[in-house]
PDB file of C-alpha atoms in Angstrom:
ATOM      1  CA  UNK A   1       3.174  23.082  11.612  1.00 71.00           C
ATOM      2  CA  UNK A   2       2.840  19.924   9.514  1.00 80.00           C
ATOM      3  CA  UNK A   3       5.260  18.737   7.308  1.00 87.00           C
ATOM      4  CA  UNK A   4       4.103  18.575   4.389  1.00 92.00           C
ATOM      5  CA  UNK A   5       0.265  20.159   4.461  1.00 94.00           C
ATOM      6  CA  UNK A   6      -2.373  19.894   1.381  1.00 94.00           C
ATOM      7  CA  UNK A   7      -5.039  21.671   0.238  1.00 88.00           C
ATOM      8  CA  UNK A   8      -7.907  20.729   2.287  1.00 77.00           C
ATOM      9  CA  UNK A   9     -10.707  19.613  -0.053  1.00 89.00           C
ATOM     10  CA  UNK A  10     -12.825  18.681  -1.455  1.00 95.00           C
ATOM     11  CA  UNK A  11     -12.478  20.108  -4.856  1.00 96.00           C
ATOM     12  CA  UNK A  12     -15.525  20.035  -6.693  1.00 97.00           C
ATOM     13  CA  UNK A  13     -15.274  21.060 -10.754  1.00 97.00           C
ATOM     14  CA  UNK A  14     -16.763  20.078 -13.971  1.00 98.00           C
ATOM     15  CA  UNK A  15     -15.361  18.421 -16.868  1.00 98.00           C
ATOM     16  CA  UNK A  16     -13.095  20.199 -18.858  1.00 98.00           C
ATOM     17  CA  UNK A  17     -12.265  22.525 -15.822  1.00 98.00           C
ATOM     18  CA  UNK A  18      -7.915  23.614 -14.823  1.00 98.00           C
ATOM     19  CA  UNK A  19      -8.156  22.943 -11.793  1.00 97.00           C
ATOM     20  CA  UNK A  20      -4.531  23.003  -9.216  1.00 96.00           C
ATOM     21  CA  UNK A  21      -3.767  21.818  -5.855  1.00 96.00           C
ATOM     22  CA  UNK A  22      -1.052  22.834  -3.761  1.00 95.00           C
ATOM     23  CA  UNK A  23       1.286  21.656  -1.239  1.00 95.00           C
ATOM     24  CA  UNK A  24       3.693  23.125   1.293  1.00 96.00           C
ATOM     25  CA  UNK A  25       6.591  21.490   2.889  1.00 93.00           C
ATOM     26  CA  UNK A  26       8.373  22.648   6.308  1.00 90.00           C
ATOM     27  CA  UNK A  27      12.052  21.075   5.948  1.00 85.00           C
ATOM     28  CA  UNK A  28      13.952  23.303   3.554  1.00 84.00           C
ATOM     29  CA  UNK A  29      17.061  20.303   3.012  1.00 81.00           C
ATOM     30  CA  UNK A  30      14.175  18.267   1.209  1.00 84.00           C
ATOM     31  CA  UNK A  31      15.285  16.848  -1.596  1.00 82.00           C
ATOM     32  CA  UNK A  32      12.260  14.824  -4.078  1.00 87.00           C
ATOM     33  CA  UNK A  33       9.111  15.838  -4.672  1.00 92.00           C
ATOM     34  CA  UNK A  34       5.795  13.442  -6.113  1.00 94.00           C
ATOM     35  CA  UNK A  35       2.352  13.509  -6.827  1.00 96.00           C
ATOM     36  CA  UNK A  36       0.384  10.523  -6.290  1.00 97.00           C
ATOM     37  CA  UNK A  37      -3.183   9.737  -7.048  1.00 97.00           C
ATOM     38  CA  UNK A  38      -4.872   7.205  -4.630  1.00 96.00           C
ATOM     39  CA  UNK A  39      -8.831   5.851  -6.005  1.00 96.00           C
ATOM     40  CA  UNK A  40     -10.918   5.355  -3.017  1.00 92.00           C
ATOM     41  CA  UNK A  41     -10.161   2.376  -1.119  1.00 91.00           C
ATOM     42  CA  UNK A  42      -6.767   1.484  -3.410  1.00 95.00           C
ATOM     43  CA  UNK A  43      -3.466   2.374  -3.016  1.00 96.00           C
ATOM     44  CA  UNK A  44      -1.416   5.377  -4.057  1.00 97.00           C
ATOM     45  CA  UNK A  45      -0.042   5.098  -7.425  1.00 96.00           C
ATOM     46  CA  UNK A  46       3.036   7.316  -8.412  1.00 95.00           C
ATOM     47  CA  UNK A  47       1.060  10.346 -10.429  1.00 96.00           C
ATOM     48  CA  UNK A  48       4.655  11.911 -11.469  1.00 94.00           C
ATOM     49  CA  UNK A  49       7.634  13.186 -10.065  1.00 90.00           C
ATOM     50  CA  UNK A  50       8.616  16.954  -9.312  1.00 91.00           C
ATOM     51  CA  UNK A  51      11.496  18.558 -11.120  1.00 81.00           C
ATOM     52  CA  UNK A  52      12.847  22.191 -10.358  1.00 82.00           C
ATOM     53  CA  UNK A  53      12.722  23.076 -14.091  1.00 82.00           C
ATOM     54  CA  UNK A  54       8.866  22.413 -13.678  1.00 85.00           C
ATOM     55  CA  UNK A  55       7.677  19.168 -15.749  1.00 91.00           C
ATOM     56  CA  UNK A  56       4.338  18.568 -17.875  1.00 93.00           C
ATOM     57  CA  UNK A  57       2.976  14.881 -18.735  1.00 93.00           C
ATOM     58  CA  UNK A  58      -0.134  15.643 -21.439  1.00 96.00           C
ATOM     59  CA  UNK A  59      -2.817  17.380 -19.224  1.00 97.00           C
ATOM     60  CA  UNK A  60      -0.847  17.533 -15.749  1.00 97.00           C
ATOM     61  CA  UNK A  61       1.957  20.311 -15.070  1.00 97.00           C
ATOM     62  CA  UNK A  62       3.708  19.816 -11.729  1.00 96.00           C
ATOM     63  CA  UNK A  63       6.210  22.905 -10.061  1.00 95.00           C
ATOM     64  CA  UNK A  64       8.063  22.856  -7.086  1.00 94.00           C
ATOM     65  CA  UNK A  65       9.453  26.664  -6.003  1.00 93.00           C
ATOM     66  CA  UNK A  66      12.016  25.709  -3.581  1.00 91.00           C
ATOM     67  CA  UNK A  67      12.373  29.531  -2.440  1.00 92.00           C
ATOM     68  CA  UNK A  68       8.811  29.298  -1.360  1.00 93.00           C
ATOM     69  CA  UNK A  69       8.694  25.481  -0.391  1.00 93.00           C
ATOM     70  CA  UNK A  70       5.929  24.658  -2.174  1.00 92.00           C
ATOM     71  CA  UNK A  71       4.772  22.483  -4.795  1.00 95.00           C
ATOM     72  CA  UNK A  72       1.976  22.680  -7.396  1.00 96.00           C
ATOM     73  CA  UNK A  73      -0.002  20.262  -9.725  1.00 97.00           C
ATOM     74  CA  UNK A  74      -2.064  21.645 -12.451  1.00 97.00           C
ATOM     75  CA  UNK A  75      -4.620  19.236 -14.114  1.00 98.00           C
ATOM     76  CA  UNK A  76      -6.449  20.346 -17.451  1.00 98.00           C
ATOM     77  CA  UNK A  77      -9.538  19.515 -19.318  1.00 98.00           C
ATOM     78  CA  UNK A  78     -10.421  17.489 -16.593  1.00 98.00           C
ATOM     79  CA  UNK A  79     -11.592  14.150 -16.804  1.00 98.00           C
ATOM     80  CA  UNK A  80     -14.007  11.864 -15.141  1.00 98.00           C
ATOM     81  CA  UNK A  81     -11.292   9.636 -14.135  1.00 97.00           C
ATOM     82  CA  UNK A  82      -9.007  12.225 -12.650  1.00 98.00           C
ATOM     83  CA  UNK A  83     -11.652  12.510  -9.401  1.00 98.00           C
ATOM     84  CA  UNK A  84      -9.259  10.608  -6.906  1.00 97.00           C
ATOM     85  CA  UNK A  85      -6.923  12.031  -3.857  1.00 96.00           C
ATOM     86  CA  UNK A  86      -3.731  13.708  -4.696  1.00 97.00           C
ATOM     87  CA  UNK A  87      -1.431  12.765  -2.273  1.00 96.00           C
ATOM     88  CA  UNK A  88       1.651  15.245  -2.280  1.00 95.00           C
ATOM     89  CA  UNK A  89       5.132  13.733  -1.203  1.00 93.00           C
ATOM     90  CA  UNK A  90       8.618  15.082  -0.145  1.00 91.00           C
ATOM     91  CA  UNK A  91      11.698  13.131   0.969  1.00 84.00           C
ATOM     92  CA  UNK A  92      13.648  14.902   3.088  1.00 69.00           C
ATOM     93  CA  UNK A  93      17.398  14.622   3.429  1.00 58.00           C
ATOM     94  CA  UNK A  94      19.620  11.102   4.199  1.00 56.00           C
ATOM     95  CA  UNK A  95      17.669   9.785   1.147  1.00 49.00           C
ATOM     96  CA  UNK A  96      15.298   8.372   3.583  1.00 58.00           C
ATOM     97  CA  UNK A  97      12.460   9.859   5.186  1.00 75.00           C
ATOM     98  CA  UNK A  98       9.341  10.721   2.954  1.00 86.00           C
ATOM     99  CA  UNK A  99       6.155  12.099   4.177  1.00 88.00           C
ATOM    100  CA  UNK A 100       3.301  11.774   2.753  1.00 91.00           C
ATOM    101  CA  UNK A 101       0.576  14.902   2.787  1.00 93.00           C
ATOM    102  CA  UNK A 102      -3.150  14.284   3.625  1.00 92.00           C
ATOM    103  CA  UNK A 103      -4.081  14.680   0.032  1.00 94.00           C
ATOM    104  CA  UNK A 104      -6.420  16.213  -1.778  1.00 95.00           C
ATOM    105  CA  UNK A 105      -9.721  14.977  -2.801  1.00 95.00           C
ATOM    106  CA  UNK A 106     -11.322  15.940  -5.933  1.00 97.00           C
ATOM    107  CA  UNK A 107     -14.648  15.359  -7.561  1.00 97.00           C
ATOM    108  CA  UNK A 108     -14.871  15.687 -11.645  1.00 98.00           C
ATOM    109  CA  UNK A 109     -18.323  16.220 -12.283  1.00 97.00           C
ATOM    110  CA  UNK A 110     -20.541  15.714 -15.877  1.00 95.00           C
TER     111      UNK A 110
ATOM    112  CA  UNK B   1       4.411  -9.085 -14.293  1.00 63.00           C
ATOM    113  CA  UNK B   2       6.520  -7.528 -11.637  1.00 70.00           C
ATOM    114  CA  UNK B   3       4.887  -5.927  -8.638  1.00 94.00           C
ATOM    115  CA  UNK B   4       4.176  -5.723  -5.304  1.00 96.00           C
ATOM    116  CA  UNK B   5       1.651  -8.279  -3.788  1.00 97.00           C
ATOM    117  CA  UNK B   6      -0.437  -8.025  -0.181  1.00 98.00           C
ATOM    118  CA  UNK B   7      -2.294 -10.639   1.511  1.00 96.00           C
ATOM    119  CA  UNK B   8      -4.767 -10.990   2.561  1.00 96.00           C
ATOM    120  CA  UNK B   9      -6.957  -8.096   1.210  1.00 95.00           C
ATOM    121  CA  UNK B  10      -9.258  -7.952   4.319  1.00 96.00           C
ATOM    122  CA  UNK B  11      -8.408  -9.509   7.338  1.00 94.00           C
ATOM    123  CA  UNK B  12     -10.548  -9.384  10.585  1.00 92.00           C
ATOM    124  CA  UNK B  13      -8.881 -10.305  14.126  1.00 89.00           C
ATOM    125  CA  UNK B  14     -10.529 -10.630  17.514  1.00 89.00           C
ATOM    126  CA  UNK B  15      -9.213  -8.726  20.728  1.00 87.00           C
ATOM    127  CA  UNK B  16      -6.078 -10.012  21.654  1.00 87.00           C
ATOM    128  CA  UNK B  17      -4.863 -11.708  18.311  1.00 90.00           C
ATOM    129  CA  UNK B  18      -1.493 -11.103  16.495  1.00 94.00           C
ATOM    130  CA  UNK B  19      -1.932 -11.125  12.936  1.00 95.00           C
ATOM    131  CA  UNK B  20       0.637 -11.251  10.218  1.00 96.00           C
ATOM    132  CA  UNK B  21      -0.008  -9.384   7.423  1.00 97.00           C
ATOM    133  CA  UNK B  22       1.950 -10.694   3.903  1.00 98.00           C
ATOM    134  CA  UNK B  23       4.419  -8.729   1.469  1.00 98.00           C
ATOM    135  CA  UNK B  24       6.369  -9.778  -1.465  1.00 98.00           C
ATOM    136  CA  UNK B  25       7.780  -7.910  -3.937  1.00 97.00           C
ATOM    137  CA  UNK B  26       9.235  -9.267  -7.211  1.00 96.00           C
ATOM    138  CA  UNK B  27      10.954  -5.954  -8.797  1.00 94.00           C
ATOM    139  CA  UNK B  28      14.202  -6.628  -7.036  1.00 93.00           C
ATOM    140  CA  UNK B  29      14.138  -3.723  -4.798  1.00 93.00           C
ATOM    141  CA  UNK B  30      16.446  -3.179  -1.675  1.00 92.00           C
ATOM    142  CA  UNK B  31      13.815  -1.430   0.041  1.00 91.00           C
ATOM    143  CA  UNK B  32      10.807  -1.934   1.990  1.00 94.00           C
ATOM    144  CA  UNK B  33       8.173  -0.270   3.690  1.00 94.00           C
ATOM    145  CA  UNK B  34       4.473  -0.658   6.013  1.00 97.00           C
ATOM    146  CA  UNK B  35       2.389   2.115   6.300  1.00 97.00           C
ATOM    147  CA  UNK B  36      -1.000   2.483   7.873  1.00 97.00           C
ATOM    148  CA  UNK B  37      -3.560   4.261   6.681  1.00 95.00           C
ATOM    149  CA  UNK B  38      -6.910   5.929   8.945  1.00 93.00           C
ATOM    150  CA  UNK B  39      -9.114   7.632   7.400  1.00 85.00           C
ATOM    151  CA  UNK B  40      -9.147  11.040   6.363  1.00 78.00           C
ATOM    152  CA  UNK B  41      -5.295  10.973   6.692  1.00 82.00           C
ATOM    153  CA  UNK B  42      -1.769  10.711   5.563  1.00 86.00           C
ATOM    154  CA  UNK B  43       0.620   7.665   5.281  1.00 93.00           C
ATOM    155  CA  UNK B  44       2.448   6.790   8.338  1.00 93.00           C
ATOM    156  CA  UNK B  45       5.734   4.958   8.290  1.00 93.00           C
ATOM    157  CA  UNK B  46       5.578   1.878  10.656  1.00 96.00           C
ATOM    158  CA  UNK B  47       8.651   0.289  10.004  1.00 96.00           C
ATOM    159  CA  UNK B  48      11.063  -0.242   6.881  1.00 93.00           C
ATOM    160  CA  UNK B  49      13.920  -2.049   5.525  1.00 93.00           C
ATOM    161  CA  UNK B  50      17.093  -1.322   3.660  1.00 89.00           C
ATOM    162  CA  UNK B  51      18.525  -4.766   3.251  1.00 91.00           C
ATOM    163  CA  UNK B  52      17.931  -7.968   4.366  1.00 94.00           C
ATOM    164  CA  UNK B  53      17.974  -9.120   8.095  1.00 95.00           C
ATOM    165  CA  UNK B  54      17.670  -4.916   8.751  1.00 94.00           C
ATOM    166  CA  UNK B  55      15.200  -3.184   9.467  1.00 95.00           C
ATOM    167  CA  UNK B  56      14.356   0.211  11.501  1.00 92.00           C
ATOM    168  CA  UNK B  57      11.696   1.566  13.320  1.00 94.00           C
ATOM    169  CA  UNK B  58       8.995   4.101  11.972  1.00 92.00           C
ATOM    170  CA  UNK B  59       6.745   7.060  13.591  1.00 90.00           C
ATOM    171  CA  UNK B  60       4.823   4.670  14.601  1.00 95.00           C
ATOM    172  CA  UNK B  61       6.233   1.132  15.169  1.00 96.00           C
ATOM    173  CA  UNK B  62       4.915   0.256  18.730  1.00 96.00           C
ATOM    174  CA  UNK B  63       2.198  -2.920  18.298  1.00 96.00           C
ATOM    175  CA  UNK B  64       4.138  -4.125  15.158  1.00 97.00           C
ATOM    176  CA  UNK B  65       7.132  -6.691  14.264  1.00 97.00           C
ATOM    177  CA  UNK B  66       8.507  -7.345  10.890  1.00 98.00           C
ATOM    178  CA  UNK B  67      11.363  -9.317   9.944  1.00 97.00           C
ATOM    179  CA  UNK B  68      13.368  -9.517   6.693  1.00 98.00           C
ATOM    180  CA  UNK B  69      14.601 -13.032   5.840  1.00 97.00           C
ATOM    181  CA  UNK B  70      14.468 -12.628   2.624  1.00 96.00           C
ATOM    182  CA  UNK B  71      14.565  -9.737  -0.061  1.00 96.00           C
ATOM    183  CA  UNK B  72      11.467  -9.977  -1.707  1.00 97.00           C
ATOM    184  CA  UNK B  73       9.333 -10.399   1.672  1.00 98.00           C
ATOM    185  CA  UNK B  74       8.619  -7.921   4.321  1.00 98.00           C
ATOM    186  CA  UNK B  75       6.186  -9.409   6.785  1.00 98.00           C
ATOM    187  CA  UNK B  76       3.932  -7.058   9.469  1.00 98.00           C
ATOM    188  CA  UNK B  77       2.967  -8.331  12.618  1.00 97.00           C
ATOM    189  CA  UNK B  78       0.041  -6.876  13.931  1.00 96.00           C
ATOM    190  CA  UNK B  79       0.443  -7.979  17.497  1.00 94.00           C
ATOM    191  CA  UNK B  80      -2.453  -7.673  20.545  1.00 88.00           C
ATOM    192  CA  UNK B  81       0.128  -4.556  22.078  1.00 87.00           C
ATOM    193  CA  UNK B  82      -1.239  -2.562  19.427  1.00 88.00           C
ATOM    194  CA  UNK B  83      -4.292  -0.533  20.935  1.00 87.00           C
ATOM    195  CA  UNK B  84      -5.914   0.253  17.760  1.00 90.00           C
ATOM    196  CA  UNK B  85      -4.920  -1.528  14.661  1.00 93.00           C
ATOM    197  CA  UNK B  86      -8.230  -1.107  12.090  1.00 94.00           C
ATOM    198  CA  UNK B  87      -6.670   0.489   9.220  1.00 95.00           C
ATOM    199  CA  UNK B  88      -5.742   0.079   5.816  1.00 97.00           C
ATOM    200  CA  UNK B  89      -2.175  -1.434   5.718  1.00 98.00           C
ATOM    201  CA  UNK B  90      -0.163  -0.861   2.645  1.00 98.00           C
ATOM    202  CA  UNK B  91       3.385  -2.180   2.033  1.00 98.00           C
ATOM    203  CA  UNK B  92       5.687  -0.428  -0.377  1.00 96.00           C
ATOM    204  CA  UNK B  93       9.181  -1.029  -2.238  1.00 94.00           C
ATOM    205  CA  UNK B  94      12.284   1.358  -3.709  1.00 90.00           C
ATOM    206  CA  UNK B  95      14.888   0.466  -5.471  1.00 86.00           C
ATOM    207  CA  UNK B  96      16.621   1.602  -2.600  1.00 74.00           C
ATOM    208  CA  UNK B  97      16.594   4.274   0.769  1.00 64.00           C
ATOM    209  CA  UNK B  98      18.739   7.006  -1.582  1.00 61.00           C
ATOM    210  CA  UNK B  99      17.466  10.283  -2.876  1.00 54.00           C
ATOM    211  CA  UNK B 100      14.803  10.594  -5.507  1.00 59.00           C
ATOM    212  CA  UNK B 101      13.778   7.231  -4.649  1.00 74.00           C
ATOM    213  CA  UNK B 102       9.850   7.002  -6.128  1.00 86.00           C
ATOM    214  CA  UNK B 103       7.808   4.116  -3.507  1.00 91.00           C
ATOM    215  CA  UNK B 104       5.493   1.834  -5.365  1.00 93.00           C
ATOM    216  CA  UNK B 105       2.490   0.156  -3.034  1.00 96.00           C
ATOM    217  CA  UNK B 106       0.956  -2.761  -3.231  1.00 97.00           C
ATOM    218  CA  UNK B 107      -2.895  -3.569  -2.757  1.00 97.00           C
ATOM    219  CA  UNK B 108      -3.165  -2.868   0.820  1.00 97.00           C
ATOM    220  CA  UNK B 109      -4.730  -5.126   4.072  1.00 97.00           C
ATOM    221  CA  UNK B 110      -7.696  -3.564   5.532  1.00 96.00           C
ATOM    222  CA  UNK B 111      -7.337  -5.029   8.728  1.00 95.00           C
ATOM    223  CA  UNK B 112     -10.427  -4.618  11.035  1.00 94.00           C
ATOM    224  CA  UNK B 113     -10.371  -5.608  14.673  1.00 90.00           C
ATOM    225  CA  UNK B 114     -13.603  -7.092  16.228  1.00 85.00           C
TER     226      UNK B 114
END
């Protein structure tokens, strides 16, 4: 079993469609949680972090359910711009190692 | 601004070549890290840094070097060992290896053997 294992995509929706991608993680000490968004070809940019208490930031929602090891991120009204990979990532304990998932590709359509 | 910069953005090496790929980081962060990236795949950790003149090993270190003379550079060395080194390269910083510690990238090599 993978680590940390994604979605597997593509995810294909049209604009203004909720769409929400999930993520499970294997080590159960694992401590922090992000989303990242990586454009084709550029590097991952920090999307937001993952909070127990759950955590919105204007059209994305992110959960983590620690009981279930997983991880969600919801997007909203979706955008042109959102099409990109989601990368999900989890640090484990020691406050070093982080693994990244494969991501999650998704296509916003007109 | 304060960032993260990579050089070169493409670099192309023949057979047999070591290659040093550049990484300097101005945000003042303790930690450094190289990752490669293949297509249709995850991040994996070649090697990273805590402090200066430290550095450990990754999943995947063998092929690659790096030294740490100095905090704001982490340098890769892509050297001829290394059986199959096209990828995209990125190089990322923390404020330090601790918990809840968010990694921000920089640009990325794409590194193509000929």
């Amino acid at each position: 079993r993978k680590e940390v294992e994604q979605d597997p995509g593509p995810f294909n929706v049209p604009e203004g469609a909720t769409v929400a991608f999930n993520c499970t993680y294997s080590n159960s000490a694992s401590q922090s949680f992000f989303w990242y968004r990586q454009d084709c070809r550029k590097e991952p940019k920090l999307l937001m972090s993952v909070y127990s208490s759950g955590n919105e930031d204007g059209r994305f929602t992110a959960q983590l359910n620690r009981a279930s090891q997983y991880i969600s991120l919801l997007i909203r009204d979706s955008k042109l711009s959102d099409s990109a990979t989601y990368l999900c990532v989890v640090s484990g304990t020691g406050g070093f190692k982080t693994i990244f998932g494969a991501g999650t590709r998704l296509f916003v359509k007109a | 601004d304060g960032g993260i910069t990579q050089s070169p953005k493409y670099l192309f090496r023949k057979e047999g070549q070591n290659v040093t790929l550049s990484c300097e980081q101005n945000l003042n962060h303790d930690a450094m890290y190289w990752y490669r990236q293949d297509p249709g795949q995850g991040l994996r950790l070649i090697y990273y840094s805590q402090i200066v003149n430290d550095f450990q090993k990754g999943d995947i270190a063998e092929g690659y070097s790096v030294s740490r003379e100095k905090k704001e550079s982490f340098p890769l060395t892509v050297t001829s060992a290394q059986k199959n080194p096209t990828a995209f390269y990125l190089c990322a910083s923390s404020i330090r290896v601790r918990q809840y510690n968010e990694q921000f990238f920089g640009p990325g090599t794409r590194l193509t053997v000929l």
